[in-house]
PDB file of C-alpha atoms and ligand atoms in Angstrom:
ATOM      1  CA  MET A   2     -25.651 -13.913  -8.666  1.00 94.00           C
ATOM      2  CA  ARG A   3     -24.111 -13.581  -5.196  1.00 96.00           C
ATOM      3  CA  LEU A   4     -20.403 -12.827  -5.068  1.00 97.00           C
ATOM      4  CA  VAL A   5     -17.804 -12.151  -2.385  1.00 98.00           C
ATOM      5  CA  LEU A   6     -14.771 -10.035  -3.247  1.00 97.00           C
ATOM      6  CA  ILE A   7     -11.698 -10.488  -1.054  1.00 97.00           C
ATOM      7  CA  GLY A   8      -8.375  -8.700  -1.300  1.00 96.00           C
ATOM      8  CA  PRO A   9      -5.965  -6.604   0.744  1.00 96.00           C
ATOM      9  CA  PRO A  10      -6.515  -2.867   1.063  1.00 94.00           C
ATOM     10  CA  GLY A  11      -5.263  -1.290  -2.168  1.00 92.00           C
ATOM     11  CA  ALA A  12      -6.093  -4.307  -4.354  1.00 95.00           C
ATOM     12  CA  GLY A  13      -8.858  -2.356  -6.110  1.00 92.00           C
ATOM     13  CA  LYS A  14     -11.924  -3.978  -4.539  1.00 93.00           C
ATOM     14  CA  GLY A  15     -14.031  -0.804  -4.669  1.00 88.00           C
ATOM     15  CA  THR A  16     -13.004   0.072  -8.233  1.00 89.00           C
ATOM     16  CA  HIS A  17     -13.771  -3.370  -9.646  1.00 94.00           C
ATOM     17  CA  CYS A  18     -16.967  -3.729  -7.648  1.00 93.00           C
ATOM     18  CA  LYS A  19     -18.377  -0.590  -9.251  1.00 91.00           C
ATOM     19  CA  LYS A  20     -17.806  -2.051 -12.722  1.00 94.00           C
ATOM     20  CA  LEU A  21     -19.177  -5.482 -11.818  1.00 96.00           C
ATOM     21  CA  VAL A  22     -22.242  -3.867 -10.275  1.00 96.00           C
ATOM     22  CA  GLU A  23     -22.915  -2.006 -13.555  1.00 95.00           C
ATOM     23  CA  LYS A  24     -22.267  -5.032 -15.742  1.00 96.00           C
ATOM     24  CA  TYR A  25     -24.270  -7.615 -13.819  1.00 96.00           C
ATOM     25  CA  GLY A  26     -26.879  -5.424 -12.093  1.00 96.00           C
ATOM     26  CA  LEU A  27     -25.680  -6.362  -8.611  1.00 96.00           C
ATOM     27  CA  LYS A  28     -26.133  -4.462  -5.379  1.00 95.00           C
ATOM     28  CA  HIS A  29     -22.799  -3.255  -4.018  1.00 94.00           C
ATOM     29  CA  LEU A  30     -22.611  -4.144  -0.333  1.00 96.00           C
ATOM     30  CA  SER A  31     -19.444  -2.557   1.045  1.00 94.00           C
ATOM     31  CA  SER A  32     -18.945  -2.763   4.806  1.00 96.00           C
ATOM     32  CA  GLY A  33     -16.320   0.019   4.627  1.00 93.00           C
ATOM     33  CA  ASP A  34     -18.725   2.339   2.742  1.00 91.00           C
ATOM     34  CA  ILE A  35     -21.511   1.636   5.243  1.00 95.00           C
ATOM     35  CA  PHE A  36     -19.154   2.470   8.137  1.00 96.00           C
ATOM     36  CA  ARG A  37     -18.017   5.699   6.442  1.00 92.00           C
ATOM     37  CA  ALA A  38     -21.648   6.744   5.911  1.00 93.00           C
ATOM     38  CA  GLU A  39     -22.396   6.013   9.596  1.00 95.00           C
ATOM     39  CA  ILE A  40     -19.323   8.032  10.643  1.00 94.00           C
ATOM     40  CA  ALA A  41     -20.368  10.956   8.414  1.00 92.00           C
ATOM     41  CA  SER A  42     -23.842  10.884   9.994  1.00 95.00           C
ATOM     42  CA  GLY A  43     -22.320  10.812  13.491  1.00 96.00           C
ATOM     43  CA  THR A  44     -24.271   7.729  14.610  1.00 96.00           C
ATOM     44  CA  GLU A  45     -23.310   5.621  17.628  1.00 96.00           C
ATOM     45  CA  LEU A  46     -22.322   2.778  15.295  1.00 96.00           C
ATOM     46  CA  GLY A  47     -20.162   5.191  13.298  1.00 96.00           C
ATOM     47  CA  ASN A  48     -18.440   6.581  16.389  1.00 96.00           C
ATOM     48  CA  THR A  49     -17.650   3.086  17.667  1.00 96.00           C
ATOM     49  CA  ALA A  50     -16.384   1.900  14.273  1.00 96.00           C
ATOM     50  CA  LYS A  51     -14.201   5.001  13.756  1.00 95.00           C
ATOM     51  CA  GLU A  52     -11.917   4.137  16.675  1.00 94.00           C
ATOM     52  CA  TYR A  53     -11.038   0.787  15.116  1.00 94.00           C
ATOM     53  CA  ILE A  54     -10.878   2.067  11.538  1.00 92.00           C
ATOM     54  CA  ASP A  55      -8.503   4.918  12.425  1.00 90.00           C
ATOM     55  CA  ALA A  56      -6.199   2.435  14.174  1.00 88.00           C
ATOM     56  CA  GLY A  57      -6.174   0.125  11.129  1.00 86.00           C
ATOM     57  CA  GLU A  58      -7.929  -2.590  13.121  1.00 90.00           C
ATOM     58  CA  LEU A  59     -11.019  -4.601  12.337  1.00 94.00           C
ATOM     59  CA  VAL A  60     -14.324  -3.506  13.815  1.00 97.00           C
ATOM     60  CA  PRO A  61     -15.457  -6.293  16.222  1.00 97.00           C
ATOM     61  CA  ASP A  62     -17.208  -9.220  14.537  1.00 97.00           C
ATOM     62  CA  HIS A  63     -20.551  -8.917  16.321  1.00 95.00           C
ATOM     63  CA  ILE A  64     -21.027  -5.334  15.067  1.00 96.00           C
ATOM     64  CA  VAL A  65     -20.108  -6.115  11.458  1.00 97.00           C
ATOM     65  CA  ILE A  66     -21.983  -9.406  11.304  1.00 97.00           C
ATOM     66  CA  ASP A  67     -25.275  -7.848  12.474  1.00 94.00           C
ATOM     67  CA  MET A  68     -24.879  -4.924  10.091  1.00 95.00           C
ATOM     68  CA  MET A  69     -23.958  -6.980   7.025  1.00 96.00           C
ATOM     69  CA  THR A  70     -26.309  -9.933   7.496  1.00 94.00           C
ATOM     70  CA  ALA A  71     -29.151  -7.382   7.729  1.00 93.00           C
ATOM     71  CA  ALA A  72     -27.973  -5.829   4.433  1.00 94.00           C
ATOM     72  CA  VAL A  73     -27.639  -9.221   2.734  1.00 93.00           C
ATOM     73  CA  GLU A  74     -31.101 -10.302   3.868  1.00 90.00           C
ATOM     74  CA  LYS A  75     -32.664  -7.344   2.052  1.00 88.00           C
ATOM     75  CA  ALA A  76     -30.676  -7.805  -1.185  1.00 89.00           C
ATOM     76  CA  GLY A  77     -31.296 -10.089  -4.187  1.00 90.00           C
ATOM     77  CA  ASP A  78     -28.182 -10.286  -6.338  1.00 95.00           C
ATOM     78  CA  TYR A  79     -25.141  -8.642  -4.796  1.00 97.00           C
ATOM     79  CA  ILE A  80     -21.404  -8.398  -4.463  1.00 97.00           C
ATOM     80  CA  LEU A  81     -19.942  -8.246  -0.972  1.00 97.00           C
ATOM     81  CA  ASP A  82     -16.945  -5.920  -0.760  1.00 95.00           C
ATOM     82  CA  GLY A  83     -14.891  -6.008   2.440  1.00 94.00           C
ATOM     83  CA  PHE A  84     -17.124  -8.564   4.165  1.00 97.00           C
ATOM     84  CA  PRO A  85     -16.447 -11.202   5.395  1.00 98.00           C
ATOM     85  CA  ARG A  86     -13.015 -10.284   6.760  1.00 97.00           C
ATOM     86  CA  THR A  87     -12.609 -13.062   9.327  1.00 98.00           C
ATOM     87  CA  VAL A  88     -13.370 -16.782   9.215  1.00 98.00           C
ATOM     88  CA  ASN A  89     -15.971 -16.226  11.934  1.00 98.00           C
ATOM     89  CA  GLN A  90     -17.699 -13.606   9.765  1.00 98.00           C
ATOM     90  CA  ALA A  91     -17.646 -16.030   6.815  1.00 97.00           C
ATOM     91  CA  GLN A  92     -19.224 -18.763   8.952  1.00 97.00           C
ATOM     92  CA  LYS A  93     -21.931 -16.451  10.283  1.00 97.00           C
ATOM     93  CA  LEU A  94     -22.667 -15.190   6.767  1.00 96.00           C
ATOM     94  CA  GLY A  95     -23.026 -18.812   5.597  1.00 95.00           C
ATOM     95  CA  GLU A  96     -25.449 -19.535   8.464  1.00 95.00           C
ATOM     96  CA  ALA A  97     -27.545 -16.442   7.695  1.00 93.00           C
ATOM     97  CA  LEU A  98     -27.717 -17.384   4.020  1.00 94.00           C
ATOM     98  CA  GLU A  99     -28.659 -20.956   4.821  1.00 92.00           C
ATOM     99  CA  VAL A 100     -31.678 -19.677   6.741  1.00 90.00           C
ATOM    100  CA  LYS A 101     -32.580 -17.662   3.651  1.00 88.00           C
ATOM    101  CA  GLY A 102     -32.163 -20.781   1.473  1.00 90.00           C
ATOM    102  CA  CYS A 103     -29.335 -19.489  -0.702  1.00 90.00           C
ATOM    103  CA  GLN A 104     -25.533 -19.422  -0.788  1.00 92.00           C
ATOM    104  CA  ILE A 105     -22.628 -17.483  -2.241  1.00 95.00           C
ATOM    105  CA  ASP A 106     -22.006 -18.456  -5.900  1.00 95.00           C
ATOM    106  CA  ALA A 107     -18.312 -17.556  -6.055  1.00 97.00           C
ATOM    107  CA  VAL A 108     -15.498 -15.886  -4.146  1.00 98.00           C
ATOM    108  CA  ILE A 109     -13.145 -13.590  -6.048  1.00 98.00           C
ATOM    109  CA  GLU A 110      -9.695 -13.107  -4.526  1.00 97.00           C
ATOM    110  CA  LEU A 111      -7.654 -10.132  -5.733  1.00 97.00           C
ATOM    111  CA  MET A 112      -3.955 -10.820  -5.195  1.00 97.00           C
ATOM    112  CA  ILE A 113      -1.325  -8.102  -4.923  1.00 96.00           C
ATOM    113  CA  ASP A 114       2.045  -7.514  -3.208  1.00 96.00           C
ATOM    114  CA  ASP A 115       2.044  -5.416  -0.038  1.00 96.00           C
ATOM    115  CA  ALA A 116       4.460  -2.875  -1.548  1.00 95.00           C
ATOM    116  CA  VAL A 117       2.216  -2.252  -4.573  1.00 94.00           C
ATOM    117  CA  ALA A 118      -0.872  -2.022  -2.353  1.00 94.00           C
ATOM    118  CA  ALA A 119       0.832   0.416   0.038  1.00 94.00           C
ATOM    119  CA  ASN A 120       1.938   2.652  -2.835  1.00 92.00           C
ATOM    120  CA  ARG A 121      -1.592   2.741  -4.249  1.00 91.00           C
ATOM    121  CA  LEU A 122      -3.085   3.668  -0.878  1.00 92.00           C
ATOM    122  CA  THR A 123      -0.704   6.477   0.064  1.00 93.00           C
ATOM    123  CA  GLN A 124      -1.369   8.068  -3.366  1.00 93.00           C
ATOM    124  CA  ARG A 125      -5.110   7.336  -3.338  1.00 92.00           C
ATOM    125  CA  ARG A 126      -7.699  10.087  -3.227  1.00 95.00           C
ATOM    126  CA  VAL A 127     -11.376   9.225  -2.941  1.00 94.00           C
ATOM    127  CA  CYS A 128     -14.760  10.855  -3.397  1.00 93.00           C
ATOM    128  CA  LEU A 129     -17.035  10.121  -0.459  1.00 89.00           C
ATOM    129  CA  GLN A 130     -20.035  11.304  -2.473  1.00 90.00           C
ATOM    130  CA  CYS A 131     -19.974   8.846  -5.413  1.00 89.00           C
ATOM    131  CA  GLY A 132     -17.184   6.446  -4.427  1.00 85.00           C
ATOM    132  CA  GLY A 133     -14.839   7.567  -7.234  1.00 89.00           C
ATOM    133  CA  THR A 134     -11.197   6.594  -6.676  1.00 90.00           C
ATOM    134  CA  TYR A 135      -8.120   8.360  -8.046  1.00 92.00           C
ATOM    135  CA  HIS A 136      -4.323   8.011  -7.843  1.00 91.00           C
ATOM    136  CA  LEU A 137      -2.075  11.062  -7.660  1.00 92.00           C
ATOM    137  CA  VAL A 138       0.255   9.653 -10.312  1.00 86.00           C
ATOM    138  CA  ASN A 139      -1.543   6.966 -12.341  1.00 84.00           C
ATOM    139  CA  LEU A 140      -5.154   8.148 -12.327  1.00 89.00           C
ATOM    140  CA  LYS A 141      -5.254  11.885 -11.721  1.00 94.00           C
ATOM    141  CA  PRO A 142      -8.578  13.738 -11.633  1.00 96.00           C
ATOM    142  CA  LYS A 143      -9.014  16.300 -14.442  1.00 97.00           C
ATOM    143  CA  VAL A 144      -9.092  19.124 -11.874  1.00 97.00           C
ATOM    144  CA  ASP A 145      -6.813  18.795  -8.842  1.00 96.00           C
ATOM    145  CA  GLY A 146      -8.736  17.599  -5.768  1.00 96.00           C
ATOM    146  CA  ILE A 147     -12.129  17.404  -7.530  1.00 97.00           C
ATOM    147  CA  CYS A 148     -14.057  14.286  -8.551  1.00 97.00           C
ATOM    148  CA  ASP A 149     -14.454  13.986 -12.359  1.00 96.00           C
ATOM    149  CA  VAL A 150     -17.815  12.262 -11.984  1.00 95.00           C
ATOM    150  CA  CYS A 151     -19.761  14.337  -9.441  1.00 96.00           C
ATOM    151  CA  GLY A 152     -17.598  17.433  -8.830  1.00 96.00           C
ATOM    152  CA  SER A 153     -17.244  16.788  -5.082  1.00 96.00           C
ATOM    153  CA  LYS A 154     -14.044  17.378  -3.146  1.00 97.00           C
ATOM    154  CA  LEU A 155     -11.609  14.444  -3.058  1.00 97.00           C
ATOM    155  CA  ILE A 156     -10.165  13.377   0.271  1.00 95.00           C
ATOM    156  CA  HIS A 157      -7.192  11.396   1.518  1.00 94.00           C
ATOM    157  CA  ARG A 158      -8.779   8.811   3.827  1.00 91.00           C
ATOM    158  CA  ASP A 159      -7.593   9.011   7.464  1.00 89.00           C
ATOM    159  CA  ASP A 160      -6.740   5.290   7.278  1.00 90.00           C
ATOM    160  CA  ASP A 161      -4.694   5.675   4.070  1.00 91.00           C
ATOM    161  CA  THR A 162      -1.616   6.958   5.929  1.00 91.00           C
ATOM    162  CA  GLU A 163       1.591   4.915   5.919  1.00 89.00           C
ATOM    163  CA  GLU A 164       1.402   3.775   9.542  1.00 90.00           C
ATOM    164  CA  VAL A 165      -2.252   2.717   9.369  1.00 92.00           C
ATOM    165  CA  ILE A 166      -1.724   1.015   5.997  1.00 93.00           C
ATOM    166  CA  LEU A 167       0.984  -1.237   7.478  1.00 93.00           C
ATOM    167  CA  SER A 168      -1.362  -2.218  10.250  1.00 92.00           C
ATOM    168  CA  ARG A 169      -4.237  -2.858   7.783  1.00 93.00           C
ATOM    169  CA  LEU A 170      -2.022  -5.092   5.633  1.00 96.00           C
ATOM    170  CA  GLU A 171      -0.865  -7.041   8.682  1.00 95.00           C
ATOM    171  CA  THR A 172      -4.478  -7.439   9.806  1.00 94.00           C
ATOM    172  CA  TYR A 173      -5.371  -8.671   6.314  1.00 96.00           C
ATOM    173  CA  HIS A 174      -2.713 -11.398   6.296  1.00 97.00           C
ATOM    174  CA  LYS A 175      -3.495 -12.559   9.821  1.00 97.00           C
ATOM    175  CA  GLN A 176      -7.268 -12.375   9.904  1.00 96.00           C
ATOM    176  CA  THR A 177      -8.688 -12.164   6.393  1.00 96.00           C
ATOM    177  CA  GLU A 178      -6.449 -14.327   4.199  1.00 96.00           C
ATOM    178  CA  PRO A 179      -7.441 -17.536   6.068  1.00 97.00           C
ATOM    179  CA  ILE A 180     -10.945 -17.034   4.630  1.00 97.00           C
ATOM    180  CA  VAL A 181      -9.635 -18.118   1.231  1.00 97.00           C
ATOM    181  CA  GLU A 182      -8.658 -21.517   2.644  1.00 96.00           C
ATOM    182  CA  TYR A 183     -11.991 -21.699   4.499  1.00 97.00           C
ATOM    183  CA  TYR A 184     -13.935 -21.190   1.269  1.00 97.00           C
ATOM    184  CA  ARG A 185     -11.647 -23.526  -0.679  1.00 96.00           C
ATOM    185  CA  LYS A 186     -12.214 -26.309   1.872  1.00 96.00           C
ATOM    186  CA  SER A 187     -15.954 -25.729   1.862  1.00 93.00           C
ATOM    187  CA  GLY A 188     -15.968 -26.282  -1.915  1.00 94.00           C
ATOM    188  CA  LYS A 189     -16.828 -22.729  -2.989  1.00 95.00           C
ATOM    189  CA  LYS A 190     -15.818 -21.574  -6.469  1.00 96.00           C
ATOM    190  CA  LEU A 191     -12.673 -19.535  -5.930  1.00 97.00           C
ATOM    191  CA  LEU A 192     -11.678 -17.069  -8.670  1.00 98.00           C
ATOM    192  CA  GLN A 193      -8.106 -15.890  -8.042  1.00 97.00           C
ATOM    193  CA  VAL A 194      -6.938 -12.881 -10.032  1.00 98.00           C
ATOM    194  CA  ASP A 195      -3.573 -11.089 -10.154  1.00 97.00           C
ATOM    195  CA  ALA A 196      -4.614  -7.506  -9.341  1.00 96.00           C
ATOM    196  CA  ALA A 197      -1.263  -5.765  -9.817  1.00 93.00           C
ATOM    197  CA  GLY A 198      -1.794  -4.714 -13.437  1.00 90.00           C
ATOM    198  CA  GLU A 199      -3.751  -1.956 -15.119  1.00 90.00           C
ATOM    199  CA  ALA A 200      -7.370  -1.739 -13.821  1.00 90.00           C
ATOM    200  CA  GLY A 201      -9.036  -2.451 -17.194  1.00 93.00           C
ATOM    201  CA  LYS A 202      -7.003  -5.619 -17.723  1.00 96.00           C
ATOM    202  CA  VAL A 203      -7.639  -6.856 -14.172  1.00 96.00           C
ATOM    203  CA  LEU A 204     -11.368  -6.277 -14.665  1.00 97.00           C
ATOM    204  CA  ASP A 205     -11.290  -8.275 -17.925  1.00 97.00           C
ATOM    205  CA  MET A 206      -9.658 -11.183 -16.090  1.00 98.00           C
ATOM    206  CA  ILE A 207     -12.310 -11.043 -13.347  1.00 98.00           C
ATOM    207  CA  ILE A 208     -15.145 -10.979 -15.898  1.00 97.00           C
ATOM    208  CA  ASP A 209     -13.583 -13.840 -17.824  1.00 97.00           C
ATOM    209  CA  LYS A 210     -13.507 -15.977 -14.678  1.00 97.00           C
ATOM    210  CA  ILE A 211     -17.079 -15.053 -13.731  1.00 97.00           C
ATOM    211  CA  GLU A 212     -18.312 -15.967 -17.225  1.00 96.00           C
ATOM    212  CA  ASN A 213     -16.658 -19.373 -16.838  1.00 93.00           C
ATOM    213  CA  ILE A 214     -18.389 -20.266 -13.576  1.00 88.00           C
TER     214      ILE A 214
HETATM  215  P1  AMP B  12     -12.499  -0.768   3.568  1.00 67.95           P
HETATM  216  O1  AMP B  12     -13.123   0.453   3.006  1.00 67.95           O
HETATM  217  O2  AMP B  12     -13.146  -2.032   3.083  1.00 67.95           O
HETATM  218  O3  AMP B  12     -10.997  -0.768   3.385  1.00 67.95           O
HETATM  219  O4  AMP B  12     -12.769  -0.735   5.164  1.00 67.95           O
HETATM  220  C1  AMP B  12     -12.257   0.301   5.956  1.00 67.95           C
HETATM  221  C2  AMP B  12     -12.155  -0.168   7.393  1.00 67.95           C
HETATM  222  O5  AMP B  12     -13.458  -0.507   7.896  1.00 67.95           O
HETATM  223  C3  AMP B  12     -11.313  -1.423   7.620  1.00 67.95           C
HETATM  224  O6  AMP B  12      -9.922  -1.144   7.684  1.00 67.95           O
HETATM  225  C4  AMP B  12     -11.886  -1.920   8.956  1.00 67.95           C
HETATM  226  O7  AMP B  12     -11.383  -1.151  10.045  1.00 67.95           O
HETATM  227  C5  AMP B  12     -13.373  -1.601   8.813  1.00 67.95           C
HETATM  228  N1  AMP B  12     -14.087  -2.753   8.227  1.00 67.95           N
HETATM  229  C6  AMP B  12     -14.661  -2.824   6.986  1.00 67.95           C
HETATM  230  N2  AMP B  12     -15.199  -4.027   6.791  1.00 67.95           N
HETATM  231  C7  AMP B  12     -14.976  -4.745   7.908  1.00 67.95           C
HETATM  232  C8  AMP B  12     -15.259  -6.088   8.300  1.00 67.95           C
HETATM  233  N3  AMP B  12     -15.890  -6.940   7.487  1.00 67.95           N
HETATM  234  N4  AMP B  12     -14.863  -6.488   9.533  1.00 67.95           N
HETATM  235  C9  AMP B  12     -14.234  -5.643  10.379  1.00 67.95           C
HETATM  236  N5  AMP B  12     -13.904  -4.379  10.070  1.00 67.95           N
HETATM  237  C10 AMP B  12     -14.272  -3.922   8.834  1.00 67.95           C
END
């Protein structure tokens, strides 16, 4: 199964992807995670990407497309998280998959109000080691600042500050949301889910829609 997960920052893409990966045995292909790993390793790609990420802007298409089509070409069943983020990226992904003789099976759109997303992000703390995600009020770690799963230190992402979040949400509406219409017009199965509720319930709704494909 090949899935694309779309949603604004703060919609819970990473959280739900982890569960879907476990349930369906998919590879989790997250463009944001790949960039953060490149930044942590101090690579040229990471240094270039960091400038855009810290400003709440999208990394230029040609960089992301090369990186993600290479990842997709190596994977069997997967869920794409954070890619594509522009219509151009979606088109180029479609072309790369056509060459490979396959296509995306379904596109999941997580829908959430900007205010709810912004609140989640300012209170979010993440583990860069295992990808665990916490919320200072709703999903506290057992020990302050430490990941329950792997014991690593939790961080507040540089791009989870109020100013950058506003810019990321604006970028989402302008550049990423049109992808939904693009996929709808191209006849892809579109699974739209209200992502504002409790994580377990949102996940159940996603699974229900996947099972009905
Ligand atoms: P994420 O972890 O998915 O929220 O991604 C963090 C940041 O990485 C985004 O705000 C962008 O600056 C950059 N990024 C991730 N995926 C893409 C993409 N598909 N296209 C452009 N920039 C991206």
